[in-house]
Amino acid sequence: MGKFRNIDISNIFHKSFKIGLSLKAIDGFLEMIGGILLLFLNPARLNKMTVMLTEHELSQDPTDIIANTIIKMSSKFTVNTQYFGVIYLISHGALKLILVIVLWKRKVWAYPLTIILLGIFVVYQIYRYTIYHSTVLLLLTFLDIIIIALTYIEYKKLKTKSHYV
């Protein structure tokens, strides 16, 4: 029991915040790369890739659930979907990277802005989850909620320190 008395919970939150920021930076960078790659994936290219990936499996089992799901999903991919995806991924990724950079620089104004913007992302992601039921989207939403809480804790700590300096 004595071992746990000296645990600095504030330090654990701070380290968790830094890890969370690092994950957000990686996520933002990957979103931007995904958005750029999506520029080159038009519906015709996706259709060719889908046929290439599923034709062997469907020739053996025309009722294959995974192959048919891939075909069904790719058939919904339109030019409008492509453009939305490009704009969404690049802007969302860039915004995350900018927020991470200003938080790493400990800019006081960035903390409330991050909480508000991530809150908007959470609301939008929950809305999208109700439509698509994506486990990945649910996990990203959970991560955003944790980052919001850690950002709030860091902001309170930063504001407290600035009053005593």
Short mmCIF file of C-alpha atoms in Angstrom, two decimals:
data_model
loop_
_atom_site.label_atom_id
_atom_site.label_comp_id
_atom_site.label_asym_id
_atom_site.label_seq_id
_atom_site.Cartn_x
_atom_site.Cartn_y
_atom_site.Cartn_z
CA MET A 1 0.00 0.00 0.00
CA GLY A 2 2.89 2.39 0.75
CA LYS A 3 4.10 2.02 -2.80
CA PHE A 4 1.00 3.74 -4.19
CA ARG A 5 1.02 6.74 -1.83
CA ASN A 6 3.82 8.45 -3.74
CA ILE A 7 2.15 8.22 -7.15
CA ASP A 8 1.80 11.69 -8.64
CA ILE A 9 -1.57 11.54 -10.41
CA SER A 10 -0.90 14.91 -12.00
CA ASN A 11 2.25 13.52 -13.63
CA ILE A 12 0.31 10.50 -14.92
CA PHE A 13 -2.27 12.82 -16.50
CA HIS A 14 0.48 14.96 -18.01
CA LYS A 15 2.25 11.95 -19.54
CA SER A 16 -1.09 10.61 -20.80
CA PHE A 17 -1.77 14.02 -22.35
CA LYS A 18 1.59 13.95 -24.15
CA ILE A 19 0.96 10.41 -25.41
CA GLY A 20 -2.53 11.44 -26.53
CA LEU A 21 -1.10 14.43 -28.40
CA SER A 22 1.42 12.18 -30.10
CA LEU A 23 -1.36 9.81 -31.17
CA LYS A 24 -3.39 12.77 -32.46
CA ALA A 25 -0.37 14.00 -34.44
CA ILE A 26 0.08 10.58 -36.02
CA ASP A 27 -3.66 10.35 -36.70
CA GLY A 28 -3.71 13.82 -38.28
CA PHE A 29 -0.69 13.04 -40.44
CA LEU A 30 -2.21 9.74 -41.61
CA GLU A 31 -5.53 11.46 -42.36
CA MET A 32 -3.73 14.00 -44.54
CA ILE A 33 -1.86 11.24 -46.39
CA GLY A 34 -5.14 9.34 -46.80
CA GLY A 35 -6.81 12.45 -48.20
CA ILE A 36 -4.00 12.98 -50.68
CA LEU A 37 -4.09 9.32 -51.74
CA LEU A 38 -7.87 9.53 -52.11
CA LEU A 39 -7.31 12.18 -54.78
CA PHE A 40 -6.04 9.40 -57.02
CA LEU A 41 -8.73 6.84 -56.18
CA ASN A 42 -11.67 7.69 -58.40
CA PRO A 43 -14.70 5.37 -58.73
CA ALA A 44 -13.33 3.67 -61.88
CA ARG A 45 -10.00 2.86 -60.21
CA LEU A 46 -11.76 1.61 -57.10
CA ASN A 47 -13.98 -0.60 -59.24
CA LYS A 48 -10.93 -2.12 -60.97
CA MET A 49 -9.22 -2.72 -57.61
CA THR A 50 -12.37 -4.27 -56.16
CA VAL A 51 -12.73 -6.66 -59.10
CA MET A 52 -9.05 -7.58 -58.84
CA LEU A 53 -9.29 -8.24 -55.10
CA THR A 54 -12.54 -10.22 -55.15
CA GLU A 55 -12.71 -12.07 -58.47
CA HIS A 56 -10.71 -15.10 -57.31
CA GLU A 57 -12.75 -15.54 -54.14
CA LEU A 58 -16.08 -15.03 -55.91
CA SER A 59 -15.13 -17.54 -58.63
CA GLN A 60 -14.76 -20.14 -55.87
CA ASP A 61 -17.71 -18.99 -53.74
CA PRO A 62 -20.15 -16.53 -55.30
CA THR A 63 -21.87 -16.06 -51.91
CA ASP A 64 -18.69 -15.03 -50.04
CA ILE A 65 -19.87 -12.47 -47.48
CA ILE A 66 -16.64 -10.44 -47.28
CA ALA A 67 -16.11 -10.18 -51.04
CA ASN A 68 -19.74 -9.23 -51.63
CA THR A 69 -19.60 -6.64 -48.83
CA ILE A 70 -16.50 -5.09 -50.42
CA ILE A 71 -18.26 -4.92 -53.78
CA LYS A 72 -21.40 -3.43 -52.21
CA MET A 73 -19.37 -0.80 -50.33
CA SER A 74 -17.27 0.14 -53.36
CA SER A 75 -20.38 0.56 -55.52
CA LYS A 76 -21.46 3.42 -53.23
CA PHE A 77 -18.20 5.30 -53.86
CA THR A 78 -18.95 8.28 -56.13
CA VAL A 79 -16.98 11.30 -57.27
CA ASN A 80 -18.87 13.34 -54.65
CA THR A 81 -17.85 10.83 -51.99
CA GLN A 82 -14.26 11.08 -53.21
CA TYR A 83 -14.22 14.88 -53.03
CA PHE A 84 -15.89 14.92 -49.62
CA GLY A 85 -13.35 12.38 -48.36
CA VAL A 86 -10.41 14.36 -49.73
CA ILE A 87 -11.59 17.65 -48.25
CA TYR A 88 -12.63 16.08 -44.94
CA LEU A 89 -9.46 14.03 -44.41
CA ILE A 90 -7.00 16.77 -45.40
CA SER A 91 -8.74 19.55 -43.43
CA HIS A 92 -9.43 17.34 -40.40
CA GLY A 93 -5.84 16.04 -40.38
CA ALA A 94 -4.33 19.51 -40.83
CA LEU A 95 -6.50 20.94 -38.07
CA LYS A 96 -5.40 18.17 -35.69
CA LEU A 97 -1.73 18.78 -36.51
CA ILE A 98 -2.09 22.53 -35.96
CA LEU A 99 -3.83 21.96 -32.61
CA VAL A 100 -1.15 19.49 -31.52
CA ILE A 101 1.63 21.93 -32.44
CA VAL A 102 0.12 24.84 -30.51
CA LEU A 103 -0.61 22.58 -27.54
CA TRP A 104 2.99 21.35 -27.55
CA LYS A 105 4.00 25.04 -27.45
CA ARG A 106 1.65 25.41 -24.45
CA LYS A 107 -0.35 28.29 -25.95
CA VAL A 108 -3.07 28.95 -23.38
CA TRP A 109 -5.71 29.90 -26.00
CA ALA A 110 -5.23 26.54 -27.76
CA TYR A 111 -6.62 24.47 -24.87
CA PRO A 112 -10.22 25.75 -24.93
CA LEU A 113 -10.14 25.82 -28.75
CA THR A 114 -9.01 22.18 -28.80
CA ILE A 115 -11.76 21.18 -26.36
CA ILE A 116 -14.41 22.91 -28.48
CA LEU A 117 -13.18 21.53 -31.82
CA LEU A 118 -12.72 17.99 -30.51
CA GLY A 119 -16.19 18.26 -28.98
CA ILE A 120 -17.57 19.13 -32.41
CA PHE A 121 -15.68 16.15 -33.89
CA VAL A 122 -17.14 13.88 -31.19
CA VAL A 123 -20.70 15.01 -31.95
CA TYR A 124 -20.16 14.50 -35.69
CA GLN A 125 -18.51 11.10 -35.14
CA ILE A 126 -21.38 9.94 -32.93
CA TYR A 127 -23.81 11.04 -35.63
CA ARG A 128 -21.80 9.07 -38.24
CA TYR A 129 -21.68 6.09 -35.88
CA THR A 130 -25.49 6.02 -35.70
CA ILE A 131 -25.51 5.64 -39.49
CA TYR A 132 -22.56 3.30 -40.14
CA HIS A 133 -21.98 1.51 -36.79
CA SER A 134 -18.21 1.57 -37.32
CA THR A 135 -16.21 0.19 -34.40
CA VAL A 136 -13.17 2.17 -35.56
CA LEU A 137 -15.19 5.38 -35.47
CA LEU A 138 -16.37 4.50 -31.97
CA LEU A 139 -12.78 3.94 -30.82
CA LEU A 140 -11.64 7.26 -32.34
CA THR A 141 -14.54 9.00 -30.62
CA PHE A 142 -13.56 7.42 -27.29
CA LEU A 143 -9.95 8.59 -27.83
CA ASP A 144 -11.19 12.12 -28.59
CA ILE A 145 -13.23 12.15 -25.36
CA ILE A 146 -10.16 11.08 -23.38
CA ILE A 147 -8.07 13.78 -25.10
CA ILE A 148 -10.75 16.37 -24.26
CA ALA A 149 -10.62 15.37 -20.58
CA LEU A 150 -6.80 15.38 -20.51
CA THR A 151 -6.71 18.75 -22.32
CA TYR A 152 -9.07 20.18 -19.72
CA ILE A 153 -6.90 18.85 -16.87
CA GLU A 154 -3.75 20.28 -18.50
CA TYR A 155 -5.48 23.61 -19.10
CA LYS A 156 -6.55 23.87 -15.45
CA LYS A 157 -3.00 23.01 -14.34
CA LEU A 158 -1.50 25.57 -16.75
CA LYS A 159 -3.91 28.29 -15.61
CA THR A 160 -3.17 27.53 -11.94
CA LYS A 161 0.59 27.71 -12.51
CA SER A 162 0.29 31.00 -14.42
CA HIS A 163 -1.58 32.58 -11.46
CA TYR A 164 1.25 31.66 -9.07
CA VAL A 165 4.17 32.71 -11.30
#
